[in-house]
């Protein structure tokens, strides 16, 4: 691996770790119920984690590396199963 590739990989990993820490911070203390006065659709905590994992796969595999989504995402029909 070249020095430039090592630096780029390190930068990508740092951004990924920062995003994960931010997600953990923003969701810390959430329970299974909707927020007080929140009229939006309720989502389970696992839905948030799955959504974040899909965003990571899209950003890292599809957008950055030009690959497919890979398991388990390639088998999901998001039009039929949006959650």
PDB file of N, CA and C in Angstrom, residues 53-54 57-58 61 67-76:
ATOM      1  N   UNK A  53     -26.098   1.566   9.204  1.00  0.00           N
ATOM      2  CA  UNK A  53     -25.261   0.563   8.535  1.00  0.00           C
ATOM      3  C   UNK A  53     -25.428   0.632   7.022  1.00  0.00           C
ATOM      4  N   UNK A  54     -26.654   0.846   6.563  1.00  0.00           N
ATOM      5  CA  UNK A  54     -26.896   0.977   5.120  1.00  0.00           C
ATOM      6  C   UNK A  54     -26.227   2.233   4.566  1.00  0.00           C
ATOM      7  N   UNK A  57     -22.592   1.460   4.225  1.00  0.00           N
ATOM      8  CA  UNK A  57     -22.348   0.596   3.067  1.00  0.00           C
ATOM      9  C   UNK A  57     -22.439   1.393   1.779  1.00  0.00           C
ATOM     10  N   UNK A  58     -23.438   2.270   1.700  1.00  0.00           N
ATOM     11  CA  UNK A  58     -23.594   3.090   0.499  1.00  0.00           C
ATOM     12  C   UNK A  58     -22.397   4.007   0.312  1.00  0.00           C
ATOM     13  N   UNK A  61     -18.827   1.371   0.243  1.00  0.00           N
ATOM     14  CA  UNK A  61     -18.736   0.373  -0.828  1.00  0.00           C
ATOM     15  C   UNK A  61     -19.188   0.926  -2.167  1.00  0.00           C
ATOM     16  N   UNK A  67     -18.360  -0.445  -5.732  1.00  0.00           N
ATOM     17  CA  UNK A  67     -18.804  -1.839  -5.664  1.00  0.00           C
ATOM     18  C   UNK A  67     -20.304  -1.884  -5.402  1.00  0.00           C
ATOM     19  N   UNK A  68     -20.837  -3.115  -5.333  1.00  0.00           N
ATOM     20  CA  UNK A  68     -22.237  -3.296  -4.966  1.00  0.00           C
ATOM     21  C   UNK A  68     -22.405  -3.197  -3.458  1.00  0.00           C
ATOM     22  N   UNK A  69     -23.650  -3.213  -3.014  1.00  0.00           N
ATOM     23  CA  UNK A  69     -23.923  -3.103  -1.583  1.00  0.00           C
ATOM     24  C   UNK A  69     -23.395  -4.286  -0.783  1.00  0.00           C
ATOM     25  N   UNK A  70     -23.469  -5.472  -1.319  1.00  0.00           N
ATOM     26  CA  UNK A  70     -23.026  -6.653  -0.583  1.00  0.00           C
ATOM     27  C   UNK A  70     -24.056  -7.078   0.441  1.00  0.00           C
ATOM     28  N   UNK A  71     -23.769  -8.215   1.113  1.00  0.00           N
ATOM     29  CA  UNK A  71     -24.725  -8.738   2.088  1.00  0.00           C
ATOM     30  C   UNK A  71     -24.836  -7.812   3.302  1.00  0.00           C
ATOM     31  N   UNK A  72     -25.986  -7.707   3.883  1.00  0.00           N
ATOM     32  CA  UNK A  72     -27.272  -8.291   3.521  1.00  0.00           C
ATOM     33  C   UNK A  72     -28.088  -7.388   2.609  1.00  0.00           C
ATOM     34  N   UNK A  73     -27.525  -6.277   2.174  1.00  0.00           N
ATOM     35  CA  UNK A  73     -28.290  -5.240   1.485  1.00  0.00           C
ATOM     36  C   UNK A  73     -28.703  -5.599   0.071  1.00  0.00           C
ATOM     37  N   UNK A  74     -27.931  -6.398  -0.653  1.00  0.00           N
ATOM     38  CA  UNK A  74     -28.266  -6.667  -2.052  1.00  0.00           C
ATOM     39  C   UNK A  74     -29.574  -7.431  -2.214  1.00  0.00           C
ATOM     40  N   UNK A  75     -30.031  -8.097  -1.174  1.00  0.00           N
ATOM     41  CA  UNK A  75     -31.265  -8.875  -1.274  1.00  0.00           C
ATOM     42  C   UNK A  75     -32.501  -8.088  -0.817  1.00  0.00           C
ATOM     43  N   UNK A  76     -32.334  -6.834  -0.410  1.00  0.00           N
ATOM     44  CA  UNK A  76     -33.449  -6.044   0.096  1.00  0.00           C
ATOM     45  C   UNK A  76     -34.080  -5.239  -1.047  1.00  0.00           C
TER      46      UNK A  76
END
